[in-house]
Coordinates of C-alpha atoms in Angstrom, one line a residue:
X1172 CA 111.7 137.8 80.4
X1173 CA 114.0 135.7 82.7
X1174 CA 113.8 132.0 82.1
X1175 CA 111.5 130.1 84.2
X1176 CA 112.1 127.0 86.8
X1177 CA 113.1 123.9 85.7
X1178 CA 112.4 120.5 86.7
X1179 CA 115.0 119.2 89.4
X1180 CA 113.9 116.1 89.6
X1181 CA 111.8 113.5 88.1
X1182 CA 109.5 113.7 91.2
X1183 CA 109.3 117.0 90.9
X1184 CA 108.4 116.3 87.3
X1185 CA 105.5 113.7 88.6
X1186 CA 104.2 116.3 91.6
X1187 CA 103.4 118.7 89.1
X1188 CA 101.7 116.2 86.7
X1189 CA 99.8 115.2 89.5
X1190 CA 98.4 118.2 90.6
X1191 CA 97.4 119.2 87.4
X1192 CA 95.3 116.0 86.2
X1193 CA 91.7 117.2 85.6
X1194 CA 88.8 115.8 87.7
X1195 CA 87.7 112.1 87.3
X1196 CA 91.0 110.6 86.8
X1197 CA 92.9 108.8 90.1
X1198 CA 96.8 108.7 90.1
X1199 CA 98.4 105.4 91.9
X1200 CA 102.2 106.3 92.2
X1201 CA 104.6 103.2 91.5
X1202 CA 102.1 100.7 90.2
X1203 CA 102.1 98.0 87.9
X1204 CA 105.9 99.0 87.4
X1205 CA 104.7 102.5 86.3
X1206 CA 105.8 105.6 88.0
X1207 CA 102.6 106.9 87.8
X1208 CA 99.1 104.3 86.8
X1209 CA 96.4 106.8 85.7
X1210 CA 92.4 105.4 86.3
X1211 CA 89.2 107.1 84.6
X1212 CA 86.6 106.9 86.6
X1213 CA 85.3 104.4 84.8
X1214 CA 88.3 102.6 84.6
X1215 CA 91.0 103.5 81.7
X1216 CA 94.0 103.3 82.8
X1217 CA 97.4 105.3 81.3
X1218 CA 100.9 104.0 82.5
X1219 CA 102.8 107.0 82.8
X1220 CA 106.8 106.8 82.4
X1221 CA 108.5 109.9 83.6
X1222 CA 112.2 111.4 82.5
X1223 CA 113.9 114.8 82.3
X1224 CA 114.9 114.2 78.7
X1225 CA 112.7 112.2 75.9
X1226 CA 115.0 109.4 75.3
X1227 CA 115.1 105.9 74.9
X1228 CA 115.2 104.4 78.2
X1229 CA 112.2 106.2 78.9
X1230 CA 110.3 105.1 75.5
X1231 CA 111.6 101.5 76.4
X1232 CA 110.2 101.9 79.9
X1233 CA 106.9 103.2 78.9
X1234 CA 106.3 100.7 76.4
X1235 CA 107.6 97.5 77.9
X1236 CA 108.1 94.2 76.7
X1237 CA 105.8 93.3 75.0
X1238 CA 104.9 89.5 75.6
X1239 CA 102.0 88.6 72.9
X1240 CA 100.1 87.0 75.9
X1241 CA 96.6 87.4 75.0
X1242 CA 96.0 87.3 79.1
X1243 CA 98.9 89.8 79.8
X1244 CA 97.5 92.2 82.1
X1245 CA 98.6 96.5 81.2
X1246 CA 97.2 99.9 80.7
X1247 CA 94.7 100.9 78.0
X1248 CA 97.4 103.4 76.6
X1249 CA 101.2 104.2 77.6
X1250 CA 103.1 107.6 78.0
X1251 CA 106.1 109.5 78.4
X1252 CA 106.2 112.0 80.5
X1253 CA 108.9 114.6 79.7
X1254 CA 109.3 118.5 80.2
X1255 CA 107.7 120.9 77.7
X1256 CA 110.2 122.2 75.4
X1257 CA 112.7 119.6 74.1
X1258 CA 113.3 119.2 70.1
X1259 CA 111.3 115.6 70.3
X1260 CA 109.9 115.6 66.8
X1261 CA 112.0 112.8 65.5
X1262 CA 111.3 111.0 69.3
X1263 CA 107.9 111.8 69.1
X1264 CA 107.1 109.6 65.8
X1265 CA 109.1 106.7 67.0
X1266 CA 107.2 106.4 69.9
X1267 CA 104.0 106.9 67.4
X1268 CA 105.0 103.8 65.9
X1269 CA 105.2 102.2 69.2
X1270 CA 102.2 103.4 70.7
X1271 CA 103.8 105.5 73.3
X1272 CA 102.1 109.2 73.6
X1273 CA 104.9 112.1 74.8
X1274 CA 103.4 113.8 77.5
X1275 CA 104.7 117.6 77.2
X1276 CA 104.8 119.2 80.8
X1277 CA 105.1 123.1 81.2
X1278 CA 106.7 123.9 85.0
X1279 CA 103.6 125.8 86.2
X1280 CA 105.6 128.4 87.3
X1281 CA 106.7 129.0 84.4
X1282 CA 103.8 129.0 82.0
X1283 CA 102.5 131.5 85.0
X1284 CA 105.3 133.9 84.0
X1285 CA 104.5 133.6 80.7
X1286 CA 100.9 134.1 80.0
X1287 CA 99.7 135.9 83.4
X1288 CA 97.3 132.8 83.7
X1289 CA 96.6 128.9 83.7
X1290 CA 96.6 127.5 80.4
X1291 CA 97.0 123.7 80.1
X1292 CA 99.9 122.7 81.8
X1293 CA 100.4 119.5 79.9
X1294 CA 99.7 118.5 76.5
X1295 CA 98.2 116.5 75.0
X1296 CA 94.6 116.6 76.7
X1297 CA 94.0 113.2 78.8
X1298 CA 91.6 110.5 76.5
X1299 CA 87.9 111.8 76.9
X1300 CA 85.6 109.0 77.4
X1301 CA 83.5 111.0 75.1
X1302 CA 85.4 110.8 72.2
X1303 CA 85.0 107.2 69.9
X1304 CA 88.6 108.8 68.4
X1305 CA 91.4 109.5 70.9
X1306 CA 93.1 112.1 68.8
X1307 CA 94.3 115.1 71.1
X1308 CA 93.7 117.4 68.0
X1309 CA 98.0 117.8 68.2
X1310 CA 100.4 116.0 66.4
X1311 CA 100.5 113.2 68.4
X1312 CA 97.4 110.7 69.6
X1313 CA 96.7 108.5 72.0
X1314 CA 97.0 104.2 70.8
X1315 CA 94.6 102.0 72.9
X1316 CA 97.1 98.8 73.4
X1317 CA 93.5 96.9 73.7
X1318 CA 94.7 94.2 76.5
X1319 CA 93.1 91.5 77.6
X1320 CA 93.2 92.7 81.1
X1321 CA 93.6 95.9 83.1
X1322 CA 96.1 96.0 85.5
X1323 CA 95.4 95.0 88.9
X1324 CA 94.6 97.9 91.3
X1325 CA 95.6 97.8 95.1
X1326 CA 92.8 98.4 97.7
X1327 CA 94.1 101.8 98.4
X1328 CA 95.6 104.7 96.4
X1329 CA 99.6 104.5 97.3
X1330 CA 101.2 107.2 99.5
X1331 CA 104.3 107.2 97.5
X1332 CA 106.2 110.0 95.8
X1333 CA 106.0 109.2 92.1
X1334 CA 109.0 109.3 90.7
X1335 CA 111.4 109.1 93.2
X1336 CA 114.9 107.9 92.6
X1337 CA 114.7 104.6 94.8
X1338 CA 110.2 104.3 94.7
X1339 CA 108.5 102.6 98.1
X1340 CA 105.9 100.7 96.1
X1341 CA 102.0 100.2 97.5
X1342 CA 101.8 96.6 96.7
X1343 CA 99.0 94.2 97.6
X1344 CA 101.1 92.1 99.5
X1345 CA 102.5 95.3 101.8
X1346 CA 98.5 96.2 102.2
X1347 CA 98.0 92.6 103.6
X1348 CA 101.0 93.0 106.0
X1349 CA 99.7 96.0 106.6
X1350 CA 97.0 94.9 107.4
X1351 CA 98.8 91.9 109.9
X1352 CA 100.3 94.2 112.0
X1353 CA 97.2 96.3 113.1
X1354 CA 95.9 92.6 114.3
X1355 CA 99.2 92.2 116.1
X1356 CA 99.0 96.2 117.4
X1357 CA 95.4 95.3 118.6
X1358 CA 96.1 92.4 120.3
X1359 CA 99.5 92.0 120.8
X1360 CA 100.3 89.1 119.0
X1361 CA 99.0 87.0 115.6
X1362 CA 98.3 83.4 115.3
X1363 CA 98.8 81.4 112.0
X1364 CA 94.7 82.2 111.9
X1365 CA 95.3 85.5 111.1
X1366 CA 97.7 85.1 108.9
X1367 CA 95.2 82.9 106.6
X1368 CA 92.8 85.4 107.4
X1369 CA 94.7 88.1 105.6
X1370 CA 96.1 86.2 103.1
X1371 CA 100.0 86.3 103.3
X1372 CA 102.7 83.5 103.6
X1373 CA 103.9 83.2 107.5
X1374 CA 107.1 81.9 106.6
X1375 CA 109.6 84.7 106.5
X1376 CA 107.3 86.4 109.6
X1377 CA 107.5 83.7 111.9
X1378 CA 111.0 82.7 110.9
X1379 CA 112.9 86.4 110.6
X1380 CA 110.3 89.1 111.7
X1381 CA 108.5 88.6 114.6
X1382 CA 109.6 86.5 118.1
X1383 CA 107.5 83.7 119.7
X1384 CA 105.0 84.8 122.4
X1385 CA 104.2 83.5 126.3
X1386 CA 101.8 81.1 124.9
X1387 CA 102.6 78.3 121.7
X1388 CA 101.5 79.4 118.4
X1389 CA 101.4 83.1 119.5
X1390 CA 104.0 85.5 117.7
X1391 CA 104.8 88.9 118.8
X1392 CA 106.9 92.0 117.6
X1393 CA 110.6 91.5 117.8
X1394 CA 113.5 94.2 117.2
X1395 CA 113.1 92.8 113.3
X1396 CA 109.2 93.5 112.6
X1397 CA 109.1 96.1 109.6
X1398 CA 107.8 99.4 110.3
X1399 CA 105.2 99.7 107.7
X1400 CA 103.5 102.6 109.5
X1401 CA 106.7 104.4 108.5
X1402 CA 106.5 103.3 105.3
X1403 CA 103.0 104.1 104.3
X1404 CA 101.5 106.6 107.2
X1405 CA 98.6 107.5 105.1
X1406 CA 97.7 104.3 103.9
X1407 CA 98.3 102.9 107.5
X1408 CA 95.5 105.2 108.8
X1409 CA 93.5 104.6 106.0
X1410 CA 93.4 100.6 106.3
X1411 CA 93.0 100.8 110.4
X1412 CA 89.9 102.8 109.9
X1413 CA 88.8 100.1 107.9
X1414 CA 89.5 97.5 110.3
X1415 CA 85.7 96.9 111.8
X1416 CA 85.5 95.3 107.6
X1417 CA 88.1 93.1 107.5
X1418 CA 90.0 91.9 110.9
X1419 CA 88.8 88.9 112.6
X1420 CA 85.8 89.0 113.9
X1421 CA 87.1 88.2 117.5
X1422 CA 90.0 91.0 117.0
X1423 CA 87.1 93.5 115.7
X1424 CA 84.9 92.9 118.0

């Protein structure tokens, strides 16, 4: 038997993880400093760290600093996500002792070639929210970090590539300016109003980003005004579709 695919690149790595989560559970790519932010349904969260080799940058990345803030916000567990079939044993029980579950991923391709079907493509099995124990039956468990609080979810689920080498993060602030320049593509220009209205700091806008309009206090697009649309196509769509719930009531109108 010739030797499967490998892994090219930690994206590649993430994309397969991805595609394989089972039903119920949401992936938001590059959130919360994670390179992948699992949810439950009913809200469990797993920060997911991903790397080619188990090592320990990525243990130190998945388990962060650790601040002994009893409001520090994180993930109900933490996990490195490595390729199936490294020697990790003596890896695998440091990050026991640190909480940290090794996430083994099989290249689908390969685990195709080898069984003829679709066995699990990762192990071990994601928490069940049936289970009072989260023990994966395996060698290694899963360690509820218990925080105070969850991490903070943006509005939409990014449309980033997890993983990637320099990651275009979905954060709340983007989804407001986002959100600021449909207003200003609806009406062709914004007002400090509509700045307050979706909740972002018109400093750097008004000073770098946009140009001054006919009329006073009206700003308009300039040759500096960030693409975002670029950025974030889906998300862009996704947001405008929205508008009628959260633009002005004079722009949605």
């Amino acid at each position: 038997m010739t030797k499967g695919p490998d892994f090219k690149t930690e994206a590649d790595l993430c994309a397969a993880f991805v595609a394989a989560i089972p039903a119920g559970w949401t992936a938001y790519a590059e959130t919360a400093g994670y390179d992948i932010l699992l949810v439950r349904a009913d809200g469990l969260q797993i920060g997911v760290e991903a790397k080619l080799k188990l090592n320990a940058e990525v243990v130190v990345q998945a388990s962060k600093e650790w601040h002994h803030d009893a409001t520090a916000e994180g993930p109900d567990f933490r996990a490195a996500l490595v390729p199936a079939g490294q020697h990790i044993k003596g890896m695998a029980d440091i990050c026991a002792k640190l909480g940290v579950t090794v996430i083994s991923m099989t290249h689908p391709e390969r685990i195709e070639q080898r069984y003829g079907w679709r066995p699990p493509v990762f192990r071990p099995d994601l928490p069940d929210k049936k289970l009072t124990v989260y023990w994966s039956g395996e060698e290694r468990g899963w360690y509820d970090w218990c925080p105070a609080k969850r991490c903070a979810l943006p509005e939409y689920v990014p449309d980033v590539i997890a993983g990637h080498s320099a990651p275009v993060a979905l954060t709340n602030w983007k989804i407001r300016a986002i959100k600021l320049l449909i207003i200003l593509r609806h009406r062709g220009f914004v007002t400090k109003a509509d700045f307050k209205h979706v909740g972002i700091d018109p400093s750097r806008w008004t000073r770098h980003w946009l140009e001054h309009g006919a009329d006073r206090g009206q700003f308009i697009a300039g040759r500096h005004t960030p693409d975002l649309k670029a950025q974030h196509p889906t998300n862009w769509a996704q947001i405008e579709a929205d508008f009628a719930k959260w633009a002005p009531a004079e722009v949605a109108a």
